[in-house]
Short mmCIF file of C-alpha atoms in Angstrom, two decimals:
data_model
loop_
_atom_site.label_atom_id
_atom_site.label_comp_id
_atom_site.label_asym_id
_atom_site.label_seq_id
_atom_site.Cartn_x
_atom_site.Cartn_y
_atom_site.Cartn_z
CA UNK A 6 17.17 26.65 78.51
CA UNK A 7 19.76 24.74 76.82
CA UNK A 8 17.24 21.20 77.69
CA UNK A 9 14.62 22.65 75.88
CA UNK A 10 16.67 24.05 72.81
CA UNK A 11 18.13 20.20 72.39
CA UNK A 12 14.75 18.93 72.86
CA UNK A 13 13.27 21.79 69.97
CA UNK A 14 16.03 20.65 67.73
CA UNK A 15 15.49 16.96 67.95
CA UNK A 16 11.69 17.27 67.61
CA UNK A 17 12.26 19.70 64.55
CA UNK A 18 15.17 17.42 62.87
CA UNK A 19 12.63 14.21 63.47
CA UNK A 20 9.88 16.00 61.76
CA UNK A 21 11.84 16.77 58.81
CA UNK A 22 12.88 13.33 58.48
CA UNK A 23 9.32 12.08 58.36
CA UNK A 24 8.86 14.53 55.70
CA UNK A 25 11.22 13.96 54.16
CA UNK A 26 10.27 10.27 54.03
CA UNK A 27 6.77 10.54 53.10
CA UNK A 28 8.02 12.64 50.12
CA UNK A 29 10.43 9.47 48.70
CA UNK A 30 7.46 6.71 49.76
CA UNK A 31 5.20 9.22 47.78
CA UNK A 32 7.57 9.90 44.34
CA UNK A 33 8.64 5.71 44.45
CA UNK A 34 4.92 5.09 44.95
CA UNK A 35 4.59 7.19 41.96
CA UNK A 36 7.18 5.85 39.42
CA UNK A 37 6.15 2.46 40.21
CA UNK A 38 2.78 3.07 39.30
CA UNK A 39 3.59 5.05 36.50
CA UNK A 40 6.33 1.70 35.12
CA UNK A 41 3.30 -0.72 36.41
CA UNK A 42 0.70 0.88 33.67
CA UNK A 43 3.38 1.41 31.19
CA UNK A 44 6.23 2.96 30.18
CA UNK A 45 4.66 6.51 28.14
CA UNK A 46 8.27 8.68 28.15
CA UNK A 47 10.44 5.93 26.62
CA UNK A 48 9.37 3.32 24.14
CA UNK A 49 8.31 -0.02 26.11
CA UNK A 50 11.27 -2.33 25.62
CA UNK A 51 9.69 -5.52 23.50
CA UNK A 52 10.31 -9.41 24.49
CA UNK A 53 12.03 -11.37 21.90
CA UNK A 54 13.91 -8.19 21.00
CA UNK A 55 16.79 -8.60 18.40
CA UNK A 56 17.44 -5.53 16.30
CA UNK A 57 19.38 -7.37 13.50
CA UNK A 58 16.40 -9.82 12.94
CA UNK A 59 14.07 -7.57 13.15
CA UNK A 60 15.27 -5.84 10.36
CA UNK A 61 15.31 -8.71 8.43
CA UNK A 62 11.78 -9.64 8.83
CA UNK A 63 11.03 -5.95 8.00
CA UNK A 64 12.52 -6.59 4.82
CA UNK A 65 10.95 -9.96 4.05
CA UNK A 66 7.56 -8.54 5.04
CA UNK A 67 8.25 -5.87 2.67
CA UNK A 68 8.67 -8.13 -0.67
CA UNK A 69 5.76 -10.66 0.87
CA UNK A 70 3.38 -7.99 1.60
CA UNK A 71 3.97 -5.97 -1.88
CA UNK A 72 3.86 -9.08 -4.00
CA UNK A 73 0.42 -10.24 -2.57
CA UNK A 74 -0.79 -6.72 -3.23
CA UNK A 75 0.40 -6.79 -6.77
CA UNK A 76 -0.45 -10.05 -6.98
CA UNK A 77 -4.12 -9.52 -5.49
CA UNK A 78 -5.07 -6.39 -7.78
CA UNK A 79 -3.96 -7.57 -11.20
CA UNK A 80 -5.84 -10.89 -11.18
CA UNK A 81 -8.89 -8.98 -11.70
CA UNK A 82 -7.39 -6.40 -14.05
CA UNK A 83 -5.94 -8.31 -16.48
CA UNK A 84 -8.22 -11.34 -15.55
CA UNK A 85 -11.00 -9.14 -17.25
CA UNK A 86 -9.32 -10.14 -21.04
CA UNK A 87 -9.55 -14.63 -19.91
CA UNK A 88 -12.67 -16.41 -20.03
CA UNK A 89 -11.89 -17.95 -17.12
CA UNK A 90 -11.06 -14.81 -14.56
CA UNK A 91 -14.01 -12.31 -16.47
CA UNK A 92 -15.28 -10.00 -14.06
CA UNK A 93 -18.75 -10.94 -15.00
CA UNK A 94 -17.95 -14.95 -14.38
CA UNK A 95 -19.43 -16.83 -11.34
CA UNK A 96 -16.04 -17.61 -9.95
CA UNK A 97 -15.26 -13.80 -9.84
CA UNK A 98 -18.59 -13.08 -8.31
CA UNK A 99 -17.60 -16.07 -5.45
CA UNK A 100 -14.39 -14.65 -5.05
CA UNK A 101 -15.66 -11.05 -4.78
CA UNK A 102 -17.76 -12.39 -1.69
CA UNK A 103 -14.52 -13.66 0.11
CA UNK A 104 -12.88 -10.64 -0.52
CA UNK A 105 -15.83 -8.94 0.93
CA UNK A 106 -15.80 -10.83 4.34
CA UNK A 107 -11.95 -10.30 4.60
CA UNK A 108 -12.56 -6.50 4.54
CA UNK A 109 -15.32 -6.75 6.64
CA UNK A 110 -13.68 -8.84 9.46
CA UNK A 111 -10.64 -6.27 9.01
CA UNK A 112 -12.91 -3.22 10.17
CA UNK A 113 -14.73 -4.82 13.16
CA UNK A 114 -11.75 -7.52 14.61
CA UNK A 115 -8.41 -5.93 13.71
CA UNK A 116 -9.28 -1.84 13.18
CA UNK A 117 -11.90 -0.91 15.39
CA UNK A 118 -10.43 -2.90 18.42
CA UNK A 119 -7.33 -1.47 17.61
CA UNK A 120 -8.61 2.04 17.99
CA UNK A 121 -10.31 1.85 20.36
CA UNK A 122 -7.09 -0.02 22.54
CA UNK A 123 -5.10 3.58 21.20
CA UNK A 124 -7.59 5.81 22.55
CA UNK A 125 -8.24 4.27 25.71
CA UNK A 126 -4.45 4.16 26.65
CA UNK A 127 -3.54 4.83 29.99
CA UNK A 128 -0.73 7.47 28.79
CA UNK A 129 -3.38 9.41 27.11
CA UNK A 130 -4.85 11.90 29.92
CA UNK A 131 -7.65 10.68 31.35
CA UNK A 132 -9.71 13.97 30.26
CA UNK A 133 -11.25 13.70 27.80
CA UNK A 134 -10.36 9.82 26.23
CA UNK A 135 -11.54 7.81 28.94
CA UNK A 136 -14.83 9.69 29.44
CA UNK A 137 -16.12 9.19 25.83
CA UNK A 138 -15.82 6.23 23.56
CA UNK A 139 -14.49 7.89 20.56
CA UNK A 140 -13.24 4.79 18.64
CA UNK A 141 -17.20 4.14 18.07
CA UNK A 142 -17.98 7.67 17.31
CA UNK A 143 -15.48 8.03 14.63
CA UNK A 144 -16.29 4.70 13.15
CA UNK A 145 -20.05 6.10 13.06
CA UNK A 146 -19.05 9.51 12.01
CA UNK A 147 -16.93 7.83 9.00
CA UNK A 148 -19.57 5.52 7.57
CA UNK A 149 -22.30 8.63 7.82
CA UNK A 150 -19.03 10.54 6.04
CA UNK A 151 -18.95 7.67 3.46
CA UNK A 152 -22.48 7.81 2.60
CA UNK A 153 -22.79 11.13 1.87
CA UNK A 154 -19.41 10.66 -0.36
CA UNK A 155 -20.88 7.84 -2.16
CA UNK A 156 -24.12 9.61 -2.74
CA UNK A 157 -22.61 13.24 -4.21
CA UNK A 158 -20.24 11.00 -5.82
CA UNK A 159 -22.79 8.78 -7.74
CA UNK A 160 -24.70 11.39 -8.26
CA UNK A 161 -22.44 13.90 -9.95
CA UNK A 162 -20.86 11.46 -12.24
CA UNK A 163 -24.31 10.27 -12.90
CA UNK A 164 -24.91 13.92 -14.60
CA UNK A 165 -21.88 14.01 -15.96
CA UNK A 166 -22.62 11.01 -18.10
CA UNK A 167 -25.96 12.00 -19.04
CA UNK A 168 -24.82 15.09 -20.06
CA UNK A 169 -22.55 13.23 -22.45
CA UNK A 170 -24.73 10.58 -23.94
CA UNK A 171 -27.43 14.07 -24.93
CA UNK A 172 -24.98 15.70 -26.68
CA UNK A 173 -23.96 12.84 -28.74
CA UNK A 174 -27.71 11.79 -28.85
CA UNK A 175 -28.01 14.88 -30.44
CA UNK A 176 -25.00 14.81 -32.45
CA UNK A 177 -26.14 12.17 -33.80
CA UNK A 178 -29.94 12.99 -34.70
CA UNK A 179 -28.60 16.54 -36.29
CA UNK A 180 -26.39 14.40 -38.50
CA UNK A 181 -28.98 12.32 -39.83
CA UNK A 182 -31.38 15.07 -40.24
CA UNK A 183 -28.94 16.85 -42.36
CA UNK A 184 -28.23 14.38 -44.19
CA UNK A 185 -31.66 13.30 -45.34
CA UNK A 186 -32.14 16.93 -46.28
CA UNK A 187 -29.44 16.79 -48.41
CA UNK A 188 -30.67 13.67 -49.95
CA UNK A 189 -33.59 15.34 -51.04
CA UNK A 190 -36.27 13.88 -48.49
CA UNK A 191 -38.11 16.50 -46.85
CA UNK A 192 -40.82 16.28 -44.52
CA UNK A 193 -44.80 16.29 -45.32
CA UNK A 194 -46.81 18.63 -44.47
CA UNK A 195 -49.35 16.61 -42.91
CA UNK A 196 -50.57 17.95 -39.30
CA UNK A 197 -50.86 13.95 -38.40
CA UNK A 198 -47.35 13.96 -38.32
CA UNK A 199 -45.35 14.34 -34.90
CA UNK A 200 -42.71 16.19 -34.94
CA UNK A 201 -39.36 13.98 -33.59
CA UNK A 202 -39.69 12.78 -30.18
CA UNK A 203 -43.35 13.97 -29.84
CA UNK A 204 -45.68 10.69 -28.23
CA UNK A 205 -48.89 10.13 -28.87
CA UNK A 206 -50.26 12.02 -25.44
CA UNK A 207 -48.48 15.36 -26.95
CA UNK A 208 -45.45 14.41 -24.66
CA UNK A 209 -41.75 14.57 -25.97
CA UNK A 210 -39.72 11.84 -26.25
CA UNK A 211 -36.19 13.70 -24.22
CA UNK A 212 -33.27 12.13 -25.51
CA UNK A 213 -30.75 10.73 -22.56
CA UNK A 214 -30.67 8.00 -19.93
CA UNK A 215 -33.06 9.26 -17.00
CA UNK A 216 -35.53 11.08 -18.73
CA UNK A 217 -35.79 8.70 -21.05
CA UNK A 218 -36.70 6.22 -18.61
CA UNK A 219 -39.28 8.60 -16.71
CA UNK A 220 -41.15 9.19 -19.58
CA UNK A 221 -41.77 5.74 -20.25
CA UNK A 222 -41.93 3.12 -17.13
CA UNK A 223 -40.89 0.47 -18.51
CA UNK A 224 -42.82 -2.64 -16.71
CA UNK A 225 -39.88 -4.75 -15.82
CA UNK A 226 -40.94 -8.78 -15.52
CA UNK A 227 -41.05 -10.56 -12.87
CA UNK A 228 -39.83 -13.73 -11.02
CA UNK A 229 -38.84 -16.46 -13.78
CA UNK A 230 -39.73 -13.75 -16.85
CA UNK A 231 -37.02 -11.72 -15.08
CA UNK A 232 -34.54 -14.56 -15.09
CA UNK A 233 -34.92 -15.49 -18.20
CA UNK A 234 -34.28 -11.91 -19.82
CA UNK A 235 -37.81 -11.83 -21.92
CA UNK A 236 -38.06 -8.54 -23.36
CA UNK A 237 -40.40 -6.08 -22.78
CA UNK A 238 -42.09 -3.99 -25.61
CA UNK A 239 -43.84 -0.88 -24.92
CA UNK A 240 -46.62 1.05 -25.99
CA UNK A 241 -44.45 3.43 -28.21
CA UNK A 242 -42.82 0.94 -30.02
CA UNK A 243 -39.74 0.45 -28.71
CA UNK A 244 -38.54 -3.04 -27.46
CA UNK A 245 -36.32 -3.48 -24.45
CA UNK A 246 -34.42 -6.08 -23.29
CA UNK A 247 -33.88 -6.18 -19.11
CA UNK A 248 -30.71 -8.66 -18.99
CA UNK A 249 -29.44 -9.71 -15.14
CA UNK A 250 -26.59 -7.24 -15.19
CA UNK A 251 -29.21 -3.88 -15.00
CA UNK A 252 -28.36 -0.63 -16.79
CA UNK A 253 -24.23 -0.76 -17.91
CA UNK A 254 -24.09 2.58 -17.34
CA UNK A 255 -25.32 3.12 -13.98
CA UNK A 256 -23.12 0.06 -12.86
CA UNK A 257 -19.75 1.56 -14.16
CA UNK A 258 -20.45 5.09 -12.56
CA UNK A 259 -21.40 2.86 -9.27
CA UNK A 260 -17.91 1.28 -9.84
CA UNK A 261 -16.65 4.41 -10.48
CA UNK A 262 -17.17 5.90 -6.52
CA UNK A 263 -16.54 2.88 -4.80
CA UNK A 264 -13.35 1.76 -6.30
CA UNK A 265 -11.70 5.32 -4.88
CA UNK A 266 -13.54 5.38 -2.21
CA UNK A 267 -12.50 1.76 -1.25
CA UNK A 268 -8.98 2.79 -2.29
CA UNK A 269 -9.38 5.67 0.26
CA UNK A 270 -10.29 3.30 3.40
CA UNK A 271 -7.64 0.82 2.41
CA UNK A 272 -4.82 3.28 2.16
CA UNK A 273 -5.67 5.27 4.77
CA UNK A 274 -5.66 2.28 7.46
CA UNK A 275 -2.35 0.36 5.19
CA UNK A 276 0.12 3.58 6.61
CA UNK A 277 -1.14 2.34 10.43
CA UNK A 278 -0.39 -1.10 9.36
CA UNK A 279 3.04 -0.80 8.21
CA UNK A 280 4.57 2.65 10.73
CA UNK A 281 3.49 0.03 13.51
CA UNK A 282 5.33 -3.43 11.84
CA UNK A 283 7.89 -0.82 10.74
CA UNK A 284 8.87 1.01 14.88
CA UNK A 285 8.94 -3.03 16.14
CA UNK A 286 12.00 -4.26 17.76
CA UNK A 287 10.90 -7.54 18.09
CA UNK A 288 10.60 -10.89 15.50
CA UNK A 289 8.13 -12.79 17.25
CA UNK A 290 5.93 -9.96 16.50
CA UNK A 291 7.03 -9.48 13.18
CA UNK A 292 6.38 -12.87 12.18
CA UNK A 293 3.25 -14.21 12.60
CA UNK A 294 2.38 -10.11 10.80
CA UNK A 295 3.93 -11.26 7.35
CA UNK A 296 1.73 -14.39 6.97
CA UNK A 297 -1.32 -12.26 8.04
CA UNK A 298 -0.94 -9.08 6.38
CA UNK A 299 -0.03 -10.72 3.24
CA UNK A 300 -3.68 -12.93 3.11
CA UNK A 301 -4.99 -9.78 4.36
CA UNK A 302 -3.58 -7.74 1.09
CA UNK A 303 -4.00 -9.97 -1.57
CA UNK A 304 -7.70 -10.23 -0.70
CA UNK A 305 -8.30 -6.06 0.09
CA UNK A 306 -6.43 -5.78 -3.67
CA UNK A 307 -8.64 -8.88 -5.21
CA UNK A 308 -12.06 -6.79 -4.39
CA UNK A 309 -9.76 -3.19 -5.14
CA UNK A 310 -8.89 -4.61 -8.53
CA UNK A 311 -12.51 -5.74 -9.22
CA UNK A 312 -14.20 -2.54 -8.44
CA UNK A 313 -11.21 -0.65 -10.89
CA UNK A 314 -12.22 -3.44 -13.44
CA UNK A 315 -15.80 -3.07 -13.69
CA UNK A 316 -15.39 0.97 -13.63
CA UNK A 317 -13.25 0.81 -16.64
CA UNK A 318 -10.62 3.29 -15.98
CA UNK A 319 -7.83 3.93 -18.69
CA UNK A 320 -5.04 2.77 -18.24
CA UNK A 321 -3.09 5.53 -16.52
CA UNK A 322 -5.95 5.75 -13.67
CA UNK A 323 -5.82 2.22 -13.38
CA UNK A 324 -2.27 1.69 -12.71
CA UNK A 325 -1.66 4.88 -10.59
CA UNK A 326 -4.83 3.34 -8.21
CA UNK A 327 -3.09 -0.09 -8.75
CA UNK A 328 0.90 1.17 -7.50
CA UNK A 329 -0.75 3.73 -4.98
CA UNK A 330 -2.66 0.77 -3.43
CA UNK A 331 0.53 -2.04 -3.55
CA UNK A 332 3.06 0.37 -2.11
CA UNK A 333 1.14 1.99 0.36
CA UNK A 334 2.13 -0.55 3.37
CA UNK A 335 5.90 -1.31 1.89
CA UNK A 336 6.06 2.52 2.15
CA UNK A 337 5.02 2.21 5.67
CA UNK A 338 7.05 -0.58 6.79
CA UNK A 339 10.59 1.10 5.25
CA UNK A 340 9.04 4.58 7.18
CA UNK A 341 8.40 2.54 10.54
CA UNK A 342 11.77 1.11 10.23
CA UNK A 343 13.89 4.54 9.74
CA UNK A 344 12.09 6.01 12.22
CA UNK A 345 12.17 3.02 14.71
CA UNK A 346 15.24 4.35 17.11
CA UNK A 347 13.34 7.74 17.77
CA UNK A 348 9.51 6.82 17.51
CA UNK A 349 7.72 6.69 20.42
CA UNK A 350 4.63 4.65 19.64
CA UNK A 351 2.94 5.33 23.61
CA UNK A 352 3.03 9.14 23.02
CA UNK A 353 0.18 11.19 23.39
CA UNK A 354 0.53 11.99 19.51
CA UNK A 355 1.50 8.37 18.23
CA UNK A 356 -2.12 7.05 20.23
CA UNK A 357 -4.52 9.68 18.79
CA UNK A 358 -3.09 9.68 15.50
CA UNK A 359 -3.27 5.65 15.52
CA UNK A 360 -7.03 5.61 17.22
CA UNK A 361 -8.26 8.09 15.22
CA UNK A 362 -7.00 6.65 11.89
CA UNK A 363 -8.10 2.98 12.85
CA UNK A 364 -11.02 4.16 13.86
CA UNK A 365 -11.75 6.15 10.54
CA UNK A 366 -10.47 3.41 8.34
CA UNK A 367 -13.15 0.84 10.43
CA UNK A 368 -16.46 2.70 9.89
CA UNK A 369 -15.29 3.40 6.29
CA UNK A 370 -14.04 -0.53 5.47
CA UNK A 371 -17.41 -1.44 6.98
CA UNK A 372 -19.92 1.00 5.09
CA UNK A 373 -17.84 0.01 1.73
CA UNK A 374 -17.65 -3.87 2.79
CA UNK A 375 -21.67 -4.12 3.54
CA UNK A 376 -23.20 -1.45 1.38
CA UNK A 377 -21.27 -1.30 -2.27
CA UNK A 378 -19.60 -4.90 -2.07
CA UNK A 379 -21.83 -7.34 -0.28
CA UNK A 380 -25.27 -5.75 -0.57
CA UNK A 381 -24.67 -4.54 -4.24
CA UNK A 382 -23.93 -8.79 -5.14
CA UNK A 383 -26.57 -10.20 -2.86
CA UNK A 384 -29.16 -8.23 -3.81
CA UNK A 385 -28.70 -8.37 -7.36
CA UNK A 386 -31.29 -10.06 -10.08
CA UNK A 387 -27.97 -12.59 -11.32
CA UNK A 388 -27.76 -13.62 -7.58
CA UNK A 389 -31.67 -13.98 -7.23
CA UNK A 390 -31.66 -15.63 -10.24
CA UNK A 391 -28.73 -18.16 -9.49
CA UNK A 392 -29.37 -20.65 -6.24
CA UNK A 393 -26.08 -22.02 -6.89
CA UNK A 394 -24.29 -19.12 -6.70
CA UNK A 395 -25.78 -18.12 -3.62
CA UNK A 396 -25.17 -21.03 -1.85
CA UNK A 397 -21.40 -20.56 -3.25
CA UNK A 398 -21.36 -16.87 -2.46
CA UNK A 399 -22.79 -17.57 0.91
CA UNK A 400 -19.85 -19.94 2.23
CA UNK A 401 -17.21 -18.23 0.88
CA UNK A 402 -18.32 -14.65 2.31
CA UNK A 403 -18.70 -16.43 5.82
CA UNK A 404 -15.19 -18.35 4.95
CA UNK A 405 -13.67 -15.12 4.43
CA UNK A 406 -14.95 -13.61 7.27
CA UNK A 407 -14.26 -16.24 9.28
CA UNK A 408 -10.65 -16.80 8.31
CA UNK A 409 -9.58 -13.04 8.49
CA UNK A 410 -11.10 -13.07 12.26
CA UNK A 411 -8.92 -16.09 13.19
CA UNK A 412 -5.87 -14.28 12.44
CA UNK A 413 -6.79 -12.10 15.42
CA UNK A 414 -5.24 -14.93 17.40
CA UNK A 415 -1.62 -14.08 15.94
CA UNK A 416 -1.82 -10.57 14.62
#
């Protein structure tokens, strides 16, 4: 008996052990893989790290970045007063286009990459982020967002100004009409007279912007007529003239939507910007940022600064759209930096919030960049009508572009 209780307890102690060491292989085989993918629980230590200089770049990225914001919105705004810098000029209209392929190039090399790098992070779970690609359907869902923005936008202040422009229409008219009656003129009493605003088919002439143009239809001229600006004079005897620029006031209330919307997709993807040059430990990541996020902002606040321009804001408006817009990635930066020793930028919360914000700020940048910027110059009469400009236009659009993607290399 006492062989076989040694031989039980050897064969049970030798069992354990091999438990006991398939449990170790498993956890080590487990914590390596986990450290191989990265490192989700703890902040992934950075090369180059030096938390002195880091700081200091912070800071000098801070003053660079907010003076080429500053820098970037006012030309336009106070450019608007100089012959040189009008908003209406060619060299505006060139500039415009550069502008436009910087923010274009931001949404599809640098934002919607970037989200969709967050969201497919291997310390997210792999239910439901790596089973859907989100970063696209956000982008999507944000420029179908945008649209319908931009339309109810347009469209109410579109009312709004019609609304005005009848009641001073009618201001007006009741003036005059009282005053003639004072004067002593009074009507005749002839039934071939029309009462005001009747037409000749029995119609009315209805005072205000839209249905003034339904009721008549004005035949716009064509091709080199249309370049030239020849006026048009219609069958009820009033004489229009169609210049390049289209209707003033359905441009400004254009301007109007797209400068806060633009503001919108620019802010919202700035905050990314800066929390993540803010949490970085490390100056050879900090440095090649300053350069590019600097050419980045003065451009974004070049085409901002137009849009406020042409929409003719007062002043207050203007500069709280101009400060919100310059400080927005300072703020960040300063924010990033505070929070630097306790922000985690590979938790769960840190990647969705970052995908889904990148991701936002990409289908936005590229509805605004396309539709309300690009397609708005390009398809304009003064463009048609100007083969110089286009060819201008053209190359710097593409130069933008092209420029803003090459700084994918370092940032």
């Amino acid at each position: 008996m006492l062989f076989f209780e040694d031989l039980w307890q050897m064969l049970w102690f030798e069992g354990f052990q091999d438990q006991t060491r398939l449990l170790s292989e498993s956890i080590v085989r487990t914590v390596s893989e986990s450290m191989g993918n990265s490192s989700c629980s703890v902040s992934e230590l950075e090369l180059c790290r030096d938390d002195s200089a880091a700081l200091n770049f912070k800071l000098i990225a801070i003053a660079s970045i907010l003076t080429s914001g500053v820098l970037g919105i006012a030309i336009p705004l106070f450019g608007r007063h100089r012959r040189f810098l009008k908003t209406d000029g060619n060299l505006f209209v060139a500039t415009k286009a550069f502008a436009a392929g910087v923010i274009l190039a931001t949404a599809f090399v640098h934002m919607l990459p970037d989200g969709s790098k967050a969201l497919s992070d291997p310390c997210l779970p792999e239910f439901p982020w790596s089973k859907f690609p989100f970063s696209g359907f956000f982008a999507m869902m944000a420029s179908l967002l945008t649209l319908l923005v931009d339309f109810v936008g347009t469209q109410y202040y579109e009312r709004k100004q019609g609304q005005i422009r009848l009641k001073e229409e009618t201001n007006r008219v009741g003036s005059g009409l009282d005053s003639g009656l004072e004067a002593g003129i009074l009507p005749a009493a002839d039934s071939n007279v029309k009462v005001f605003g009747e037409e000749d088919g029995g119609g009315m002439h209805i005072v205000g912007m839209h249905a003034h143009a339904a009721q008549h239809r004005h035949s716009h001229p064509q091709g080199k007529d249309a370049c030239d600006g020849h006026v048009t004079l219609h069958d009820h005897g009033h004489g229009h003239s169609h210049g390049l620029d289209g209707d003033d006031d359905e441009s400004g209330v254009r301007h109007v939507v797209v400068s806060q919307i633009l503001e919108l997709g620019i802010v919202s993807h700035s905050v990314i910007i800066g929390l993540s040059l803010g949490v970085s430990h490390s100056p050879c990541t900090i440095r090649p940022l300053i350069a590019a996020l600097s050419f980045h902002q003065f451009f974004e606040g070049f085409a901002l600064g137009g849009c406020i321009s042409q929409a003719q804001f007062n002043t207050l408006s203007t500069s709280l759209m101009a400060v919100f817009f310059a400080a927005t990635t300072p703020v960040g930066i300063a924010i990033g930096a505070a929070i630097s020793s306790t922000y985690n930028p590979n938790s769960t919360g840190a990647l969705v919030a970052e995908g889904i914000l990148d991701s936002l700020s990409a289908g936005i940048l590229v509805y605004m960049a396309l539709v309300d910027l690009i397609a708005a110059d390009f398809l304009s009469k003064r463009m048609s009508c100007n083969f110089r400009l286009q060819i201008v236009s053209y190359c710097t659009l593409f130069l933008g572009a092209g420029l803003m993607s090459l700084l994918a290399l370092w940032a």
